[in-house]
Amino acid sequence: MTQHISGIDWGIIAAYCVGLLAMAYWLSRRQGSREDYYVAGRNLGPWPVGLSIMATQCSTNSILGAPAFVAFTAGGGLLWLQYELAVPLAMVVLILFVMPLFRHLNLVSVYAYLEQRFDLATRLTLSGLFLFVRAFATAVTVYSIALVIDLITGLGFFASVLLLGAFTVVYDVMGGIRGVIYSDVLQLLILAIMLLVVLVSLTTASGGMDAMWQAFDSERKTTLDFAHHGFGDGKTFAFWPMLFGGLFLYVSYYGCDQSQVQRQLSTRNIDATNNALLINGVLRFPLVFLYCLVGVGIGVYAAQHPAFVSALPATGQGPQYNLAVPLYMINALPVGLVGLSLVALFAAAMSSLDSVLNSLSATTMEDYVRRFHRGHWTARKELVYSRGITAVWGVVTLVMAFYVGDIAPTVLEAINKVGSLANGPILAVFILGFLVQRVAGPQVIVGLALGVAVNGICWLTMPEISWLWWNVIGFFVTVVAAVVASFLPIYKRKSGAGRTEGEPDLFEQAIRHHLRTEAKVNWYRRSAWLLVWFLCLFVLLRWLE
């Protein structure tokens, strides 16, 4: 698939990478402490944070995998859009119940809450789980994206890893969370513009939007599948698992995952935090709809040009459909736009990697280095150590990328399943801390382990159950197991083992202080607009069928 890329296109790519480094250097001069580095001094506005959250979700795997799912995957099509219905609902839960507490505690690491509520072992268990899963997933992501870059450019795998990873690590180390957020905004704008350019090109090649839509396979136009439930019928992408499984997944990911919560904690107040979530809840669907429409166009183009599919690199499992979008970009777009299209692919990859590296660093620094350090460090020394830890995680993930080649082609799908193994149980741990007084640290760890184990059993022995349901199953198994364990005589009530009567309820304090006192916006009323948006999206999907 290696294509000739002009010197002008390479110049555009080089200018983009140099520009990122220059921006990161400029931002680095404003940093004076680890709080500046990890949460931007808690002084950012809602728009850059909200757009950054969106950019992280729009990874290279998304903009390549979603169009391939819509256009080519067996059982695929526009059913993917059902998944987005859960986003506004998840934002309501986060706005009203989760973020007020985290803002109240003035956290850097979200897992620090677990030590305050439960004990140190619970904090270290959850933060360690985050570090392991995210580092492994990041290495696989680097591997898969570098493979795409190699196939497109012919640079070779080693050079592709360095091109993608080295620039990301360097500007991440220098720029901190501000560099992550502002670069994400830039990358999202480039990506959206190039997706629009590709969509216009595809609609022109098909004779217009209406002609393209009419030519698209009618079976793939289905947007809502109420005929199946995914709970034993072998249908992974039915409506109910995508709605309820997606809801639990998104609340867990946006509310309990350091890579997401850290940015939400970088805003200046609760109104800015909640507005960032509102922006994500409203604008994420149009972005996903855009690259799904690109999938419609690619599907029609491939049907009208049989040689296009034969030009895709093939494996033992058939053509690599994930490469359809970059192949079209290189062949159909003029010089200059090809460079911008490759920048868009790099941008999607970088926006996923930079936030993960910064959050791996923050978790390591807050939950391990500072937690166990005895003595005093100056703010400047903490900043230096924070940058060093980011660099170490960058090197670790890049090196790991060279050792996942044998498993990465199948793990890319499995990574989503690994996330669903743990998302529900992790969410349950936090919810138990919010709402159930008697449950203590050892009991939630028992529940967490059992929730993950039950999901693992579903994976190994019940493949006919949609993996999206694991988010729900794991949540309820964890809750029930922890509550039952709290009544067992082996768990004696002692200091640090849950809240006792008369202790202040941090959850209620946070809701009262932030939503009813500090906030200048009535978030109960504004959250209702997200419910209206959910209904509008549902009507839109019904209309598209």
XYZ file of C-alpha atoms in Angstrom:
545
model
C 0.000 0.000 0.000
C 3.023 2.290 0.283
C 2.250 5.461 -1.663
C 4.424 8.269 -2.944
C 4.109 11.287 -0.654
C 5.371 14.576 -2.060
C 7.953 16.827 -0.456
C 5.238 19.433 0.146
C 3.218 16.916 2.152
C 6.255 15.924 4.218
C 6.937 19.622 4.789
C 3.420 20.090 6.165
C 3.891 17.144 8.534
C 7.275 18.502 9.691
C 5.837 22.000 10.234
C 3.026 20.554 12.335
C 5.394 18.561 14.561
C 7.762 21.512 15.026
C 4.788 23.757 15.822
C 3.657 21.368 18.570
C 7.110 21.400 20.137
C 7.237 25.188 20.016
C 3.829 25.466 21.677
C 4.849 22.986 24.395
C 8.038 24.937 25.094
C 6.098 28.187 25.361
C 3.595 26.610 27.778
C 6.365 25.051 29.865
C 7.567 28.512 30.937
C 4.330 29.006 32.897
C 4.850 25.937 35.073
C 6.068 26.366 38.628
C 4.749 23.299 40.467
C 3.351 19.822 39.993
C -0.197 21.253 40.227
C 0.609 23.517 37.264
C 1.948 20.491 35.433
C -0.892 18.065 36.192
C -3.995 20.257 36.617
C -2.890 23.573 35.029
C -3.203 25.439 38.316
C -6.965 24.674 38.157
C -7.467 27.707 35.939
C -8.660 26.464 32.535
C -11.947 27.340 30.876
C -14.603 24.836 29.785
C -14.123 24.978 26.016
C -10.520 23.742 25.741
C -11.186 21.050 28.355
C -14.438 19.912 26.705
C -12.856 19.774 23.246
C -9.827 17.955 24.649
C -12.088 15.281 26.145
C -13.706 14.851 22.724
C -10.334 14.671 20.974
C -9.114 11.851 23.205
C -12.165 9.785 22.287
C -11.599 10.417 18.573
C -8.513 8.214 18.335
C -6.947 6.845 15.168
C -8.605 3.515 15.916
C -11.959 5.351 15.939
C -11.564 7.325 12.727
C -10.223 4.258 10.919
C -12.200 1.542 12.697
C -15.635 3.199 12.788
C -15.802 3.873 8.992
C -14.615 0.299 8.409
C -17.327 -0.974 10.780
C -19.966 1.076 8.938
C -18.785 0.117 5.454
C -17.377 -3.405 5.600
C -17.657 -5.309 8.908
C -20.074 -8.249 8.943
C -23.043 -7.264 11.093
C -21.852 -3.656 11.109
C -23.270 -0.470 9.647
C -24.770 2.602 11.300
C -25.675 0.546 14.379
C -22.555 2.073 15.904
C -24.464 5.326 16.412
C -26.594 3.647 19.113
C -23.523 3.740 21.330
C -23.583 7.539 21.358
C -27.042 7.713 22.931
C -25.475 6.826 26.283
C -23.088 9.819 26.278
C -25.530 12.606 27.264
C -27.035 10.358 29.965
C -23.585 9.664 31.389
C -22.809 13.397 31.426
C -25.910 14.022 33.573
C -24.678 11.524 36.188
C -21.205 13.073 36.220
C -22.456 16.668 36.404
C -24.891 16.108 39.254
C -23.208 13.439 41.362
C -19.548 12.701 40.597
C -17.621 15.873 39.773
C -18.969 17.967 42.702
C -17.308 15.513 45.105
C -13.975 15.422 43.289
C -13.920 19.223 43.051
C -14.739 19.426 46.758
C -11.718 17.281 47.644
C -9.337 19.298 45.431
C -7.783 16.133 44.005
C -4.968 15.591 41.532
C -5.275 11.793 41.480
C -8.858 10.560 41.493
C -7.716 7.477 43.420
C -6.755 9.628 46.426
C -10.477 9.742 47.216
C -10.436 5.986 47.788
C -7.872 6.305 50.566
C -9.938 9.021 52.261
C -13.095 6.942 52.030
C -11.715 3.403 52.401
C -8.000 2.789 52.975
C -4.567 2.902 51.341
C -4.869 -0.648 49.976
C -7.993 0.305 47.983
C -6.263 3.376 46.577
C -3.198 1.410 45.496
C -5.277 -1.432 44.053
C -7.282 0.866 41.775
C -4.358 3.080 40.775
C -2.196 0.017 40.091
C -4.944 -1.467 37.942
C -5.144 1.808 36.005
C -1.369 1.907 35.445
C -1.221 -1.675 34.191
C -4.208 -1.540 31.846
C -3.439 1.907 30.434
C 0.275 1.226 29.855
C -0.487 -2.027 28.040
C -3.286 -0.497 25.983
C -1.075 2.462 25.072
C 1.701 0.174 23.863
C -0.764 -1.720 21.665
C -2.133 1.579 20.340
C 1.377 2.794 19.460
C 2.062 -0.513 17.717
C -1.124 -0.464 15.653
C -0.829 3.193 14.619
C 2.873 2.836 13.765
C 1.930 -0.129 11.591
C -0.559 2.066 9.706
C 2.036 4.836 9.291
C 4.546 2.292 7.976
C 2.074 0.851 5.464
C 1.147 4.336 4.219
C 4.572 5.955 4.107
C 7.039 3.071 3.828
C 9.198 4.587 6.595
C 9.621 1.284 8.392
C 8.131 0.274 11.728
C 10.977 1.584 13.901
C 10.948 5.020 12.267
C 7.145 5.123 12.448
C 7.181 4.493 16.201
C 9.737 7.269 16.651
C 7.842 9.700 14.424
C 4.631 9.179 16.343
C 5.988 8.547 19.825
C 9.014 10.781 20.140
C 7.197 14.002 19.262
C 4.278 13.071 21.524
C 6.535 12.268 24.476
C 8.667 15.408 24.070
C 5.791 17.892 23.853
C 3.967 16.030 26.645
C 7.006 16.207 28.950
C 7.428 19.940 28.319
C 3.836 21.125 28.061
C 2.169 19.180 30.869
C -1.615 19.099 30.995
C -1.850 22.508 29.304
C 0.172 21.159 26.396
C -2.073 18.090 26.289
C -5.287 20.113 26.291
C -4.303 22.860 23.844
C -2.680 20.419 21.424
C -5.824 18.263 21.620
C -7.960 21.253 20.629
C -5.703 21.956 17.637
C -5.674 18.303 16.664
C -9.455 18.022 16.916
C -9.951 21.021 14.623
C -7.537 19.605 12.022
C -9.195 16.218 12.219
C -12.739 17.588 11.857
C -11.735 19.750 8.875
C -10.044 16.847 7.093
C -12.984 14.519 7.742
C -15.254 17.149 6.183
C -12.900 17.415 3.190
C -12.934 13.634 2.735
C -16.725 13.527 3.065
C -17.148 16.263 0.447
C -14.791 14.364 -1.868
C -16.722 11.121 -1.382
C -20.129 12.749 -1.915
C -18.838 14.447 -5.086
C -17.539 11.116 -6.393
C -20.958 9.553 -5.706
C -22.976 12.325 -7.377
C -24.128 14.116 -4.220
C -25.217 13.281 -0.690
C -28.626 11.957 -1.695
C -27.160 9.707 -4.385
C -24.510 8.433 -1.968
C -27.135 7.650 0.676
C -29.388 5.847 -1.807
C -26.445 3.780 -3.081
C -25.445 2.646 0.408
C -26.354 -0.935 1.365
C -29.861 -0.766 2.865
C -29.062 -3.397 5.509
C -26.260 -1.198 6.826
C -28.572 1.786 7.228
C -30.182 0.261 10.321
C -29.425 2.548 13.261
C -31.521 0.992 16.059
C -31.762 -2.735 16.739
C -34.645 -3.461 19.104
C -35.096 -6.987 17.761
C -32.224 -8.362 19.851
C -31.033 -7.964 23.422
C -27.457 -9.222 23.327
C -27.997 -11.332 26.444
C -27.479 -14.750 24.957
C -28.556 -14.227 21.345
C -25.022 -13.532 20.082
C -25.867 -9.974 18.973
C -23.193 -7.700 20.389
C -24.463 -4.399 18.985
C -28.154 -4.503 19.855
C -29.837 -1.388 21.271
C -30.102 -2.367 24.935
C -26.490 -3.477 25.549
C -25.228 -0.399 23.712
C -27.458 1.922 25.756
C -27.094 0.432 29.242
C -23.631 -1.064 28.774
C -22.534 2.207 27.202
C -23.994 4.226 30.086
C -22.061 2.282 32.730
C -18.930 2.295 30.577
C -19.020 6.069 29.974
C -19.757 6.973 33.599
C -16.836 4.797 34.655
C -14.496 6.092 31.961
C -15.277 9.797 32.270
C -15.775 9.722 36.033
C -13.340 7.144 37.466
C -10.471 7.063 34.970
C -7.507 9.330 35.741
C -6.894 10.144 32.061
C -10.313 11.818 31.854
C -10.933 13.133 35.365
C -7.571 14.884 35.503
C -8.611 17.309 32.759
C -11.962 17.964 34.389
C -10.110 18.887 37.586
C -8.023 21.444 35.644
C -10.914 23.895 35.296
C -11.332 26.996 37.446
C -14.580 26.018 39.220
C -17.509 23.596 39.225
C -19.369 25.565 36.536
C -16.403 25.275 34.174
C -16.041 21.557 34.924
C -19.703 20.856 34.261
C -19.767 23.045 31.150
C -16.847 21.018 29.766
C -18.876 17.843 30.297
C -21.916 19.524 28.715
C -19.855 20.436 25.637
C -18.714 16.843 25.309
C -22.258 15.540 25.804
C -23.643 17.743 23.011
C -20.835 17.863 20.430
C -19.525 14.319 20.556
C -22.426 12.898 18.516
C -21.930 15.260 15.521
C -18.251 14.282 15.407
C -18.985 10.546 15.517
C -21.781 11.022 12.971
C -19.250 12.748 10.693
C -16.831 9.845 10.585
C -19.708 7.367 10.271
C -20.858 9.307 7.181
C -17.301 8.951 5.890
C -17.851 5.213 6.366
C -21.032 5.425 4.269
C -19.071 7.210 1.531
C -16.208 4.712 1.661
C -18.664 1.826 1.411
C -20.315 3.316 -1.678
C -16.960 4.198 -3.253
C -15.654 0.655 -2.698
C -18.807 -0.831 -4.275
C -18.405 1.425 -7.317
C -14.634 0.882 -7.612
C -13.822 -2.815 -7.030
C -10.110 -2.171 -7.540
C -10.115 -0.007 -4.423
C -10.648 -2.953 -2.061
C -8.111 -5.099 -3.907
C -5.521 -2.347 -3.320
C -5.841 -2.737 0.450
C -3.128 -4.812 2.159
C -4.404 -8.283 2.992
C -3.792 -10.655 5.890
C -4.932 -14.206 6.481
C -8.284 -12.757 7.569
C -8.774 -10.734 4.373
C -8.293 -7.074 3.410
C -7.347 -4.627 6.157
C -10.452 -2.467 5.921
C -9.177 -0.120 8.637
C -6.790 1.267 6.005
C -9.584 2.218 3.603
C -9.815 5.847 4.760
C -6.062 6.642 4.542
C -5.834 4.839 1.192
C -8.647 7.004 -0.163
C -7.053 10.158 1.254
C -3.723 9.510 -0.438
C -5.215 8.524 -3.800
C -8.043 11.055 -4.085
C -6.760 14.231 -2.422
C -4.380 16.725 -4.072
C -0.847 17.514 -2.936
C -0.955 19.511 0.285
C -4.242 18.026 1.420
C -2.543 14.625 1.541
C -0.091 16.089 4.045
C -2.932 17.581 6.072
C -4.787 14.260 5.982
C -1.744 12.462 7.377
C -1.416 15.198 10.000
C -5.052 14.450 10.907
C -4.189 10.768 11.422
C -1.159 11.686 13.524
C -3.303 14.179 15.462
C -5.871 11.514 16.310
C -3.106 9.242 17.566
C -1.309 11.943 19.540
C -4.497 13.174 21.217
C -4.991 9.685 22.641
C -1.386 9.138 23.700
C -0.557 12.491 25.273
C -3.341 12.454 27.855
C -2.596 8.852 28.838
C 1.100 9.558 29.389
C 0.338 12.592 31.537
C -2.211 10.665 33.599
C 0.173 7.708 34.060
C 2.700 10.203 35.365
C 0.168 11.928 37.652
C -1.003 8.634 39.144
C 2.573 7.470 39.749
C 3.580 10.784 41.329
C 0.507 11.236 43.531
C -0.299 7.667 44.561
C 3.214 6.303 44.964
C 6.081 8.817 44.892
C 4.548 11.628 46.994
C 2.397 9.264 49.054
C 5.414 7.352 50.377
C 8.022 10.122 50.325
C 9.141 11.330 53.726
C 10.421 14.861 54.006
C 9.895 18.024 51.984
C 10.416 18.805 48.300
C 10.366 22.253 46.795
C 7.675 22.943 44.203
C 10.383 23.178 41.549
C 11.850 19.780 42.433
C 8.378 18.185 42.292
C 7.921 19.696 38.837
C 11.223 18.230 37.652
C 10.308 14.807 39.027
C 6.881 15.001 37.387
C 8.439 15.681 33.992
C 10.920 12.868 34.530
C 8.167 10.388 35.357
C 6.277 11.386 32.200
C 9.426 10.778 30.152
C 9.914 7.362 31.766
C 6.344 6.292 30.971
C 6.794 7.541 27.412
C 9.916 5.431 26.940
C 8.275 2.405 28.600
C 5.231 2.469 26.317
C 7.313 3.033 23.188
C 9.623 0.127 24.063
C 6.637 -2.100 24.879
C 5.228 -1.342 21.406
C 8.032 -3.422 19.890
C 7.007 -6.492 21.900
C 3.258 -6.670 21.313
C 3.434 -7.456 17.609
C 2.429 -11.100 17.958
C -0.751 -10.273 19.856
C -1.689 -6.767 18.760
C -3.740 -7.662 15.649
C -6.229 -9.586 17.795
C -5.807 -7.550 20.975
C -7.072 -4.354 19.340
C -10.612 -5.667 19.637
C -9.791 -7.392 22.897
C -8.622 -4.108 24.483
C -12.228 -2.912 24.420
C -13.243 -6.127 26.117
C -10.507 -5.765 28.732
C -11.887 -2.318 29.505
C -15.375 -3.747 29.886
C -14.033 -6.427 32.241
C -13.033 -3.759 34.740
C -15.110 -0.617 34.030
C -18.245 -1.794 35.825
C -16.439 -3.084 38.939
C -14.321 0.091 39.162
C -17.434 2.261 38.940
C -19.036 0.130 41.658
C -16.126 0.810 44.034
C -16.615 4.561 43.692
C -20.421 4.373 43.948
C -20.154 2.253 47.087
C -17.903 4.936 48.541
C -20.440 7.626 47.679
C -23.594 5.943 48.884
C -23.052 2.936 51.174
C -21.744 3.811 54.616
C -21.069 0.389 56.084
C -18.854 -0.958 53.278
C -15.100 -0.787 53.955
C -11.919 -1.207 51.949
C -11.354 -4.982 52.220
C -14.960 -5.603 51.209
C -14.843 -3.453 48.064
C -11.618 -5.185 47.013
C -13.402 -8.547 47.397
C -16.299 -7.180 45.342
C -13.932 -5.786 42.693
C -12.130 -9.097 42.321
C -15.392 -11.041 42.102
C -16.888 -8.598 39.586
C -13.863 -8.895 37.297
C -13.832 -12.689 37.733
C -17.506 -13.060 36.781
C -16.910 -10.926 33.673
C -13.918 -13.112 32.846
C -16.128 -16.190 33.089
C -18.615 -14.553 30.718
C -15.772 -13.909 28.259
C -14.449 -17.474 28.391
C -17.666 -19.478 28.617
C -20.549 -17.296 27.402
C -19.471 -15.564 24.166
C -23.115 -15.212 23.137
C -23.517 -12.475 25.789
C -22.575 -9.063 24.412
C -19.380 -7.802 26.040
C -21.138 -4.469 26.519
C -23.299 -6.134 29.166
C -20.167 -6.906 31.178
C -20.107 -3.267 32.307
C -23.502 -3.779 33.930
C -22.905 -7.324 35.193
C -19.572 -6.434 36.798
C -21.070 -3.391 38.489
C -23.904 -5.256 40.194
C -21.780 -8.279 41.117
C -19.263 -5.962 42.789
C -21.948 -4.032 44.680
C -23.764 -7.156 45.904
C -20.544 -8.961 46.866
C -19.174 -5.964 48.800
C -22.436 -5.353 50.665
C -22.819 -9.048 51.556
C -19.182 -9.174 52.704
C -19.793 -6.182 54.990
C -22.183 -8.346 57.057
C -19.721 -11.206 57.496
C -18.282 -11.558 61.004
C -14.691 -11.829 59.706
C -14.828 -8.092 58.858
C -14.782 -6.331 62.196
C -15.736 -2.676 62.288
C -12.625 -0.702 63.112
C -10.903 2.553 62.308
C -10.861 3.197 58.571
C -13.336 0.412 57.854
C -16.183 2.445 56.439
C -18.091 5.441 57.759
C -19.892 5.317 61.073
C -22.966 7.157 62.203
C -22.302 10.832 62.840
C -19.340 11.068 60.443
C -19.678 13.855 57.853
C -20.971 12.642 54.502
C -18.491 14.033 51.960
C -20.827 13.218 49.113
C -23.702 15.264 50.539
C -21.331 18.054 51.566
C -19.986 18.307 48.037
C -23.425 18.392 46.413
C -24.618 21.037 48.852
C -21.527 23.216 48.564
C -20.747 23.055 44.845
C -24.119 22.640 43.162
C -26.274 24.634 45.590
C -23.846 27.284 46.858
C -20.794 27.809 44.656
C -22.342 27.136 41.236
C -23.770 30.154 39.455
C -25.758 27.887 37.146
C -28.751 25.727 38.058
C -27.235 22.425 36.968
C -30.400 20.443 37.641
C -32.165 22.557 35.035
C -29.271 22.634 32.585
C -28.818 18.871 32.833
C -32.399 18.507 31.646
C -31.235 19.854 28.272
C -28.962 16.834 27.971
C -32.012 14.620 28.399
C -33.742 16.615 25.663
C -30.655 16.143 23.486
C -30.818 12.382 24.124
C -34.430 12.338 22.884
C -33.487 14.406 19.818
C -30.712 11.958 18.943
C -33.067 9.025 19.382
C -35.584 10.640 17.015
C -32.794 11.345 14.509
C -31.685 7.714 14.498
C -35.285 6.563 14.008
C -35.608 8.974 11.092
C -32.405 7.729 9.451
C -33.630 4.137 9.288
